Coordinates of C-alpha atoms in Angstrom, one line a residue:
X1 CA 87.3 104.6 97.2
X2 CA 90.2 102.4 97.5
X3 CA 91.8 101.4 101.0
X4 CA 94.7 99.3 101.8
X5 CA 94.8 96.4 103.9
X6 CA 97.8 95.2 106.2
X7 CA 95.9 92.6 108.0
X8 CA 97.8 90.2 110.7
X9 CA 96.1 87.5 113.2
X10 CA 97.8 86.9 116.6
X11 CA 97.2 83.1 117.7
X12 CA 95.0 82.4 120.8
X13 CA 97.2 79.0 121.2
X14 CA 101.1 80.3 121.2
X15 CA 100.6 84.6 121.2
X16 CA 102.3 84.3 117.8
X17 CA 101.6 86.6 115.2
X18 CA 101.2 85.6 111.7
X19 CA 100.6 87.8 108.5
X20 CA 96.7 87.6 107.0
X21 CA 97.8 88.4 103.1
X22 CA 94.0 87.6 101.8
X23 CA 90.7 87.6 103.3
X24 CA 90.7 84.0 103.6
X25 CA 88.5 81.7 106.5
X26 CA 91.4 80.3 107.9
X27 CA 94.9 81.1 108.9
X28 CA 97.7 79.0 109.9
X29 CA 99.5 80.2 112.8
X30 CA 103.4 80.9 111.6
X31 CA 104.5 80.0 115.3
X32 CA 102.7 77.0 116.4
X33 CA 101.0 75.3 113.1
X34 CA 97.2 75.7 114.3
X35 CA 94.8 76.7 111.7
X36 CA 92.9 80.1 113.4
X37 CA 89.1 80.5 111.5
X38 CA 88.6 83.7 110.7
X39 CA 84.7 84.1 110.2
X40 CA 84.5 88.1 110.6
X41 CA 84.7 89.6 106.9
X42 CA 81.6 90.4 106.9
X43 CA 81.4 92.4 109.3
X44 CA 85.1 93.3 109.5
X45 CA 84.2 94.9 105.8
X46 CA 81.0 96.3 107.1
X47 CA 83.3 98.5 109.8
X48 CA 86.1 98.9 106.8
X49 CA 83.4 100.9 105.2
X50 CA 82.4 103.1 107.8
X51 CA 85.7 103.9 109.1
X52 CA 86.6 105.2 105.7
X53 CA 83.7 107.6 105.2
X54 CA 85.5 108.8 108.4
X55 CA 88.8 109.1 106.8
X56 CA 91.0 111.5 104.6
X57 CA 93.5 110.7 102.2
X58 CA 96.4 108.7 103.5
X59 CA 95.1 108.4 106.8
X60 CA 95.6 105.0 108.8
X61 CA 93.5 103.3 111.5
X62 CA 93.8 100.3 113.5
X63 CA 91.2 98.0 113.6
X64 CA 90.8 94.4 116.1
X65 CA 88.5 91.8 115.9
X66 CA 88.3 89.0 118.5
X67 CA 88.0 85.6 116.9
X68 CA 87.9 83.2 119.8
X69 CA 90.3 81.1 119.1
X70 CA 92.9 84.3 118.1
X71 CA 92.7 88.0 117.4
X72 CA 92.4 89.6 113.9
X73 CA 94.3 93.3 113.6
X74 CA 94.4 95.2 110.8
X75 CA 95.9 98.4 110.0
X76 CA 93.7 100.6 107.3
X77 CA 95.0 103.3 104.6
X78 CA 92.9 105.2 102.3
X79 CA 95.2 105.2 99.4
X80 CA 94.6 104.0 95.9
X81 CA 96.6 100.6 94.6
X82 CA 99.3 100.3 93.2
X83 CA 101.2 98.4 91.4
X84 CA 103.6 96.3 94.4
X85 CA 106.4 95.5 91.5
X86 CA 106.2 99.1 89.6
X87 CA 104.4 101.2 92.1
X88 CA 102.5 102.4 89.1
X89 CA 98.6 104.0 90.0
X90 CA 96.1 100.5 89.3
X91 CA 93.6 103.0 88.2
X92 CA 90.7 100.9 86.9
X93 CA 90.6 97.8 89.1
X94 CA 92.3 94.7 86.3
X95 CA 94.0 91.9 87.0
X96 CA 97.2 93.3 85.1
X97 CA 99.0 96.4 85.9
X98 CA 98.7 99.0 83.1
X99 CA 102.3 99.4 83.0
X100 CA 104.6 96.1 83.7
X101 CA 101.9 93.8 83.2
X102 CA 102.2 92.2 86.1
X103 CA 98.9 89.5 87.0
X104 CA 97.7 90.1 90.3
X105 CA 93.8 88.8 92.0
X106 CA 91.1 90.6 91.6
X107 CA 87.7 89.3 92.9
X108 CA 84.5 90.2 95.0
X109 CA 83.6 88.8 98.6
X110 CA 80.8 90.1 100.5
X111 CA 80.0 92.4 97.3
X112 CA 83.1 94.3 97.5
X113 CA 85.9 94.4 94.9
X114 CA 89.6 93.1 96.1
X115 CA 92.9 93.6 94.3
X116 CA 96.2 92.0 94.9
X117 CA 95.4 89.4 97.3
X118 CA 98.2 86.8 97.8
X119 CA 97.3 83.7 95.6
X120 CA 99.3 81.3 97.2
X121 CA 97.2 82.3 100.1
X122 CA 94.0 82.2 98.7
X123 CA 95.0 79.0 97.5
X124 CA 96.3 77.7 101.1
X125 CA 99.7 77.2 99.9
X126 CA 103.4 78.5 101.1
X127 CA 105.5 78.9 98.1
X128 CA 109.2 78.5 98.0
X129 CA 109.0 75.3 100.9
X130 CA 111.7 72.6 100.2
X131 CA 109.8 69.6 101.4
X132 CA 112.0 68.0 103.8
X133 CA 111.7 64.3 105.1
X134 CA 111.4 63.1 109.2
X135 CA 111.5 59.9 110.6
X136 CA 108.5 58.8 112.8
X137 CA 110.0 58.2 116.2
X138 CA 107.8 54.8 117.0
X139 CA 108.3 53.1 113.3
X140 CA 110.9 55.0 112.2
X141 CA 108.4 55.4 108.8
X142 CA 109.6 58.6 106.8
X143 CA 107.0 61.3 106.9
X144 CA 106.9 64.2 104.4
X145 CA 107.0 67.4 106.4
X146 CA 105.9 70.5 103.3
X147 CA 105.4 73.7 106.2
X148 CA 101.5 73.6 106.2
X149 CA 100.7 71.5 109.6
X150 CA 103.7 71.2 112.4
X151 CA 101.6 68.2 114.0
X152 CA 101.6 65.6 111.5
X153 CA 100.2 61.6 111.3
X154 CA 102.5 58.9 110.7
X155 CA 100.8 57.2 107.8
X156 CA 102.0 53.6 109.0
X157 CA 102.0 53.7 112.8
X158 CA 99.1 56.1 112.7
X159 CA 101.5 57.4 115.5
X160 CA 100.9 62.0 116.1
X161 CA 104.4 63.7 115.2
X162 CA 105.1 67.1 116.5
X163 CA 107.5 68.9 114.5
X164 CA 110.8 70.1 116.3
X165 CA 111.3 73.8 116.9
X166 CA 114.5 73.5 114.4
X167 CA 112.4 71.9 111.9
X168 CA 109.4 73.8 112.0
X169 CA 111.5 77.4 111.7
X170 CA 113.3 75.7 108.6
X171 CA 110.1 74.4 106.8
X172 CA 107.8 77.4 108.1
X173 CA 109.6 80.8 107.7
X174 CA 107.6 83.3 109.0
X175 CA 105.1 84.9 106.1
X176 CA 106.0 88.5 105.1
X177 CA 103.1 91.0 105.1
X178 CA 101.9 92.4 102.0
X179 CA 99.5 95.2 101.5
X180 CA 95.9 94.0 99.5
X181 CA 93.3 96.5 98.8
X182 CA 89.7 96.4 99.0
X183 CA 87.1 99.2 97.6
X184 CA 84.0 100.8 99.2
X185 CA 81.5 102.9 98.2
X186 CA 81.0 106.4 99.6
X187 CA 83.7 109.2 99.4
X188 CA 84.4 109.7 103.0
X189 CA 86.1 113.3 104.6
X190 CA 87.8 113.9 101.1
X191 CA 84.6 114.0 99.0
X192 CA 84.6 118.0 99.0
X193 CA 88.4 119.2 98.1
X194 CA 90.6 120.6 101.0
X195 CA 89.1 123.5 102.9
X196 CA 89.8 126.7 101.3
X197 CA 91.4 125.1 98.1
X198 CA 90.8 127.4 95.3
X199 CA 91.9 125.8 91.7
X200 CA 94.3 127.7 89.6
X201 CA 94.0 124.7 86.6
X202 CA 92.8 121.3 86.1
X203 CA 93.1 118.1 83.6
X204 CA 91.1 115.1 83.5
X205 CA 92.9 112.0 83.8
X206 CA 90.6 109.1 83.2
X207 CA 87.9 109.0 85.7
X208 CA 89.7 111.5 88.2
X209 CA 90.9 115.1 88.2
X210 CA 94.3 116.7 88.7
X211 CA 94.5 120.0 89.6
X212 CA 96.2 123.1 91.2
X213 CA 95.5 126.2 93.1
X214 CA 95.9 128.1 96.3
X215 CA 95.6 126.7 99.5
X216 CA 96.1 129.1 102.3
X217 CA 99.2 130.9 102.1
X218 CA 100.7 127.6 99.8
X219 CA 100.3 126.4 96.4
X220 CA 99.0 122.5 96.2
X221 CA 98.6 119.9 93.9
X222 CA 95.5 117.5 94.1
X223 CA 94.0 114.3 92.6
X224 CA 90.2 114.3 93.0
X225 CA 88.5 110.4 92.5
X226 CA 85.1 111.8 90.4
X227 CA 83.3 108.4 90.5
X228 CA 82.3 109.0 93.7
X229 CA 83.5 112.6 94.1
X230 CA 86.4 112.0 96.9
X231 CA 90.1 113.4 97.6
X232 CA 92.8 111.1 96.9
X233 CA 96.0 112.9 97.8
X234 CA 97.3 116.7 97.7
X235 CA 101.0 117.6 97.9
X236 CA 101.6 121.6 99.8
X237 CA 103.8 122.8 96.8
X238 CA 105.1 126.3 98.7
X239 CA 104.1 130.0 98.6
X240 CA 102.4 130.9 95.6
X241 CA 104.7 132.5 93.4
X242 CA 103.2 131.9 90.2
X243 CA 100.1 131.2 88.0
X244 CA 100.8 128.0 87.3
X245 CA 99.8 125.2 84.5
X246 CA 99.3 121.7 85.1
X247 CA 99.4 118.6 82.5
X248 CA 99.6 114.7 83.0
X249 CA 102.6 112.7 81.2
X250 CA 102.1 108.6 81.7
X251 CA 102.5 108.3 85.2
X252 CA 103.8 111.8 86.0
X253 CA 102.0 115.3 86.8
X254 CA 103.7 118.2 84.8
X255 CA 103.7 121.5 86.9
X256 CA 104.7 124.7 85.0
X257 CA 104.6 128.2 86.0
X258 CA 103.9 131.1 83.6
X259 CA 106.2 132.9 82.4
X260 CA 108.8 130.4 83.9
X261 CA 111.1 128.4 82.3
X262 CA 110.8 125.3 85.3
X263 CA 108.6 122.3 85.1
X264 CA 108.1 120.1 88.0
X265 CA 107.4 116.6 87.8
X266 CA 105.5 114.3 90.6
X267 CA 104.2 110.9 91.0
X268 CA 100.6 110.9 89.3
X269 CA 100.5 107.3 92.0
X270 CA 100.7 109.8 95.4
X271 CA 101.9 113.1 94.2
X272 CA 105.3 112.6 95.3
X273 CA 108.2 115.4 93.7
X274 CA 110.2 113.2 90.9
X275 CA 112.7 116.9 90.3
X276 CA 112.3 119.4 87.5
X277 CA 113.8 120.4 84.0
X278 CA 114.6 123.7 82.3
X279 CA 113.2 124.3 78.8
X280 CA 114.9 127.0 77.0
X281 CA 112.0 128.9 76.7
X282 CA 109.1 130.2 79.2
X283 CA 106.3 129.3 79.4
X284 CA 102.5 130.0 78.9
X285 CA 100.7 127.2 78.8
X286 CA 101.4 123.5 77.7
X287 CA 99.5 119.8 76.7
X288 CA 101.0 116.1 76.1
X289 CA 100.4 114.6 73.5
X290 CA 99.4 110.9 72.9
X291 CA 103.3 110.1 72.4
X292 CA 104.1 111.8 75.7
X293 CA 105.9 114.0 74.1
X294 CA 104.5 118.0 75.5
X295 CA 103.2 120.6 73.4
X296 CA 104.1 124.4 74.7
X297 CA 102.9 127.2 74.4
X298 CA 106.2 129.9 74.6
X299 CA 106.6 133.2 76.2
X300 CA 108.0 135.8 74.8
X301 CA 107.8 134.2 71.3
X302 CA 104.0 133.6 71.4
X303 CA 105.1 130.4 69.5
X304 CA 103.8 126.6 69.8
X305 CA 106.8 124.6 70.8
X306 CA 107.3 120.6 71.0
X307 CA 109.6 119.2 73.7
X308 CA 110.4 115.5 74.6
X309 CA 110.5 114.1 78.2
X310 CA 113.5 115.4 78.5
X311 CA 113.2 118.9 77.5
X312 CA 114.6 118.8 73.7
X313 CA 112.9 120.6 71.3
X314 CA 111.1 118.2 68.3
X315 CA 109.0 118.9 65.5
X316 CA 106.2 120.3 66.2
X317 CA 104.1 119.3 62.8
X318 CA 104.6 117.1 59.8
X319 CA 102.4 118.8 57.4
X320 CA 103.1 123.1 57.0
X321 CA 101.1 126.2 57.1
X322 CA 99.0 125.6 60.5
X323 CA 98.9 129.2 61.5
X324 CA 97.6 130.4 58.6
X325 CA 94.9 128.1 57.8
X326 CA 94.1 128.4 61.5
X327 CA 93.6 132.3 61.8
X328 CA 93.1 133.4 58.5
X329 CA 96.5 135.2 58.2
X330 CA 100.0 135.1 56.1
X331 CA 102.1 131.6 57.3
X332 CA 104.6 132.8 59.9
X333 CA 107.4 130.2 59.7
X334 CA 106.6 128.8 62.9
X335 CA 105.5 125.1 61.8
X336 CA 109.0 123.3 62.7
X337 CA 109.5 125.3 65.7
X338 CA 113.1 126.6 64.7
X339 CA 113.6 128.8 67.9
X340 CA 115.3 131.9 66.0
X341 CA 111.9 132.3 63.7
X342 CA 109.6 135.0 65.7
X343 CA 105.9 135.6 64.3
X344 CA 105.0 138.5 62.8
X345 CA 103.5 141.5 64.7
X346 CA 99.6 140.8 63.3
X347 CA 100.3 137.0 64.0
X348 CA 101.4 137.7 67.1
X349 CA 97.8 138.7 68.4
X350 CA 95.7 135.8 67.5
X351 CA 98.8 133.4 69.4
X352 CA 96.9 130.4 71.1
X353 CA 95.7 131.5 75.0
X354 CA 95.3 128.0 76.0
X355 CA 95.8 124.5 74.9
X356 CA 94.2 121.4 75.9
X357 CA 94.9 117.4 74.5
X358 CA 91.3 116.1 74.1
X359 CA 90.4 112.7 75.0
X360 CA 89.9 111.9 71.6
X361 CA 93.4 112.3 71.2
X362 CA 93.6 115.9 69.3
X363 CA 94.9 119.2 70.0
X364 CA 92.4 122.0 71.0
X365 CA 93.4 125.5 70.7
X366 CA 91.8 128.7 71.8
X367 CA 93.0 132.3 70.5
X368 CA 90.7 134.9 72.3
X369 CA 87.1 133.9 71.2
X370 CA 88.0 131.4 68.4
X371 CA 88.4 127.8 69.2
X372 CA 90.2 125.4 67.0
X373 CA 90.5 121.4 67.2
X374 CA 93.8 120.1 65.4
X375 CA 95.3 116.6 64.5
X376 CA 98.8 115.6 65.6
X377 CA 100.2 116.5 62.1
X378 CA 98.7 120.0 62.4
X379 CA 95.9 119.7 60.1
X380 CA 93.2 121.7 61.0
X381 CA 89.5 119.9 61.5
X382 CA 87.6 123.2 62.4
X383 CA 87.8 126.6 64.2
X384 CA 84.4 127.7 65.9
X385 CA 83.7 131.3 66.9
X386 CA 82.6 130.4 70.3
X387 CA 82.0 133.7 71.5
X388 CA 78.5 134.7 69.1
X389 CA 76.5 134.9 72.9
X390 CA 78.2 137.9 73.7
X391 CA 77.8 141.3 71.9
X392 CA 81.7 142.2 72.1
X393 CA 82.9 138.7 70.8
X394 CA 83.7 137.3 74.6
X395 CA 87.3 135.7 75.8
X396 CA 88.2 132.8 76.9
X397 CA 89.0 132.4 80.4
X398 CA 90.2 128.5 81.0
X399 CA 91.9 125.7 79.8
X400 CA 89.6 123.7 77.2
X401 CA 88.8 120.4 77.3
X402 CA 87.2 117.6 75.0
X403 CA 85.4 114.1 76.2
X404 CA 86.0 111.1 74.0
X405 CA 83.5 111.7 71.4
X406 CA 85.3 115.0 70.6
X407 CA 82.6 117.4 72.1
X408 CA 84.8 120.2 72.9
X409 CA 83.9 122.5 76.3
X410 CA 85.3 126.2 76.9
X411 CA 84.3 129.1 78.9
X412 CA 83.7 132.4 77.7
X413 CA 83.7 135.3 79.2
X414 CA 81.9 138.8 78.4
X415 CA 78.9 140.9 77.9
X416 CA 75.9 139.1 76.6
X417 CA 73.8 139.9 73.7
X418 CA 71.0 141.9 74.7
X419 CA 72.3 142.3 78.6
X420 CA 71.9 146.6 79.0
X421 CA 73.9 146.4 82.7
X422 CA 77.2 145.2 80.3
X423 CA 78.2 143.3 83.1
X424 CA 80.7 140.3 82.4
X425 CA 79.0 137.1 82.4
X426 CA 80.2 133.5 82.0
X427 CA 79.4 131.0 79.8
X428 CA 80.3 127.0 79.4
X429 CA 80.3 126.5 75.8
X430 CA 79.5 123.3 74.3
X431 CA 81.3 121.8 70.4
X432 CA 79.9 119.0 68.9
X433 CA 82.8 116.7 68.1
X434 CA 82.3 118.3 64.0
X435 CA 82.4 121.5 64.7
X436 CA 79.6 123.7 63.7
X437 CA 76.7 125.0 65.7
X438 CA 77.6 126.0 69.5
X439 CA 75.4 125.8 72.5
X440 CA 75.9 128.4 75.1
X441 CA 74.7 127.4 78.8
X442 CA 75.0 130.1 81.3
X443 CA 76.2 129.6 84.5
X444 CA 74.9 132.6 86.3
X445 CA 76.8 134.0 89.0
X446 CA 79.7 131.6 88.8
X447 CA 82.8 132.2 87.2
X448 CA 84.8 129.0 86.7
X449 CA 88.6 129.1 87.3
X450 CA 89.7 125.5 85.8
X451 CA 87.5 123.3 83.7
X452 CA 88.6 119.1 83.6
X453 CA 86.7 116.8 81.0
X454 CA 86.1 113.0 82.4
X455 CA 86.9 109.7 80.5
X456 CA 82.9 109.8 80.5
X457 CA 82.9 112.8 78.8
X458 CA 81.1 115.0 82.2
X459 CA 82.9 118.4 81.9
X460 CA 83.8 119.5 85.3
X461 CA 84.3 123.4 86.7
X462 CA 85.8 124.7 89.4
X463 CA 84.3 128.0 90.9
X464 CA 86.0 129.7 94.4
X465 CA 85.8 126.3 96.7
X466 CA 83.4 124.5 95.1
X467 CA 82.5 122.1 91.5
X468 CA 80.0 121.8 89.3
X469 CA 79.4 118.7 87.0
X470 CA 77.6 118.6 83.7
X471 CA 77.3 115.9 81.6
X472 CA 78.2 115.2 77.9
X473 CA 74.9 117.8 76.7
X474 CA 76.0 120.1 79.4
X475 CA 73.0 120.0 82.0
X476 CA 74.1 120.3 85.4
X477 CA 73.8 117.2 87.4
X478 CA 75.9 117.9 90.8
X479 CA 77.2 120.9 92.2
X480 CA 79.3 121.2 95.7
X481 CA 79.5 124.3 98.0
X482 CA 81.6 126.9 97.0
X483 CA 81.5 130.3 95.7

């Protein structure tokens, strides 16, 4: 869990205040020259930590510590970094951003990780001074004046030198504040997802979740942190008029509603709207492909569509004939996506239910109880029956998903063999990355509503308010409250 830093140190000397842009031991006062100690980070990060627990996303708190010689304030956000030139998500702490590159410090103090502290400051410099040079009033010696002390010592007198006012302001511009972040263990008030949020659909975007549902009377969007389990923003979307579909593009969440021609765009960083596009067809379900380009599934067509960011249609495959290696049927001229070309009637029944971009970087498709894994060409690596638990075949109810590895994860839906009540029961069903054999592993009473596969390859399911996590052979390992 991330939080962001806007520390400042008023001066015990003048009453100045002066910006704290790293957690260094000493501090210069802007105002008056004097260096203030600060020897309180351990314990100032020891209260970070608890106060956080305390916290939900975007929340701020301030914070005081008495130093003696000044006073340390500090005004606390749970938020994750970002980038300060792009404003693009950190994501893994690094000492580049992911997208503009830009080199910021990353190191630990007191055992905790801290990104984008100010190097000059860590370095006890102030960039951007002109050195200027001041006469000693006893000798007249010249004495370099650089902006780091405003008493100085004439070198050939030995004579003490306060700076003028007019001086000082010139060489000793006041420091700007600028955010740093520190992380700390624990997952605080957002560790359990926003009471009465009920996913609708989910993707896994590296070590975190994105998903949507119902939240009272509202639709919201959410990022969930899974590594510790904890809430890192939701965005109120408006009434729910729609089931909708959720994807990740780059650095943007993808918000479509079925059967609707609209999707919405927002800030993966915060959740923030960035506006909305029109494709020329509704639809039913989509994915984004490695290229960012997004692959749609179209309503009333039934067809597999490719769009780019901007809502033109592409190719879909290079290589022909998908459907019918796919499903076993004739080849509807649907490969190239050419919108006035309309599946058969018999094609039109085994049309994809859900699609899901594996972390491996290929397609998965599921058509009622049949499950297929795809490259970007089209070419066809398998399609696994993945409803043999159940005596009437079984549907699938969710989005699939697939880890890195290419283990593929689905839920099915149906009667089981050998069950005399008939009663629907669910199932997570597990694909090695090959294909082939399928493991079944029941989940009881629970019937998921959104499945989300981790860069670690856990798969994660969402059941009425609460989660379950299993991991890459799918045994349970951490479930939440929840129905």
């Amino acid at each position: 869990m991330w939080l962001r830093v806007e520390a400042a140190v008023e001066c015990g000397t003048c009453a100045g205040s002066t910006p704290v842009n790293a957690a260094v031991d000493a501090q210069p006062c802007d105002t008056c020259g004097v260096a203030i100690p600060i020897r309180v980070w351990a314990g100032a990060f020891e209260e970070l930590s608890e106060a956080a627990e305390e916290m939900v996303d975007q929340e701020q708190r301030a914070l005081r510590w008495s130093l003696g010689s000044g006073t340390l304030r500090i005004t606390l956000t749970r938020t994750p970094p970002a980038c300060p030139h792009c404003a693009a998500p950190w994501g893994e702490a690094a000492e580049h951003c992911p997208r503009c590159a830009l080199e910021v410090s990353l190191r630990r103090r007191h055992g905790l990780r801290l990104l984008g502290e100010d190097r000059a400051a860590l370095d006890g410099e102030r960039p951007g001074v002109q050195v200027e040079t001041l006469r000693c009033p006893s000798c007249a010696a010249p004495i370099a004046v650089d902006g780091r002390a405003r008493t100085l010592r004439c070198g050939s007198c030995e004579g003490q030198v306060v700076l003028p006012d007019e001086v000082w302001r010139r060489v000793h511009a006041p420091t700007q504040v600028a955010p740093w972040f520190v992380e700390v263990a624990g997952g605080g008030r957002g560790a359990a997802l926003p009471e009465g949020f009920d996913f609708d659909d989910a993707v896994g975007v590296g070590s975190r979740i994105v998903g949507v549902g119902v939240l009272g009377e509202e639709y919201a969007l959410v990022m969930l942190e899974t590594r510790p389990p904890g809430l890192v923003w939701s965005a109120l979307l408006g009434e729910p008029d729609f089931t909708p579909r959720v994807a990740v593009c780059r650095d943007e969440v993808l918000l479509a509603g079925e059967m609707s021609t609209r999707v919405r765009r927002f800030a993966l960083a915060d959740g923030a709207p960035r506006g909305q596009l029109h494709l020329p067809e509704e639809v039913q379900d989509l994915a984004v492909d490695p290229d960012g380009t997004w692959v749609v599934h179209t309503h009333p067509l039934g067809a597999l569509r490719r769009f780019d960011t901007d809502g033109a249609l592409r190719w879909l495959w290079t290589e022909p004939g998908f459907f019918g290696r796919l499903f076993g049927g004739g080849r509807p001229r649907l490969d190239h996506a050419v919108p006035e070309e309309r599946p058969s009637a018999g094609m039109t029944a085994a049309m994809p239910g859900r699609l899901a971009m594996g972390l491996d970087g290929d397609l998965r498709v599921v058509a009622a109880r049949y499950v297929a894994r795809l490259k970007r060409d089209g070419r066809l690596v398998w399609c696994v029956d993945a409803g043999e638990a159940f005596s009437g075949g079984g549907v699938s109810i969710v989005r699939p998903g697939a880890g890195p590895d290419g283990t593929t994860w689905a839920v099915m839906v149906g009667a089981l063999q050998g069950d005399e009540t008939q009663e629907g029961r669910a199932v997570l069903v597990r694909i090695p990355g090959e294909g082939g054999s399928v493991r079944a592993i029941l989940l009881g009473e629970l019937y998921p509503c959104a499945l989300a596969v981790t860069e670690d390859g856990h798969v994660w399911l969402s059941h009425g308010e609460g989660l379950s996590r299993y991991d890459g052979e799918g045994n349970l390992i951490w479930r939440s409250a929840g129905g």
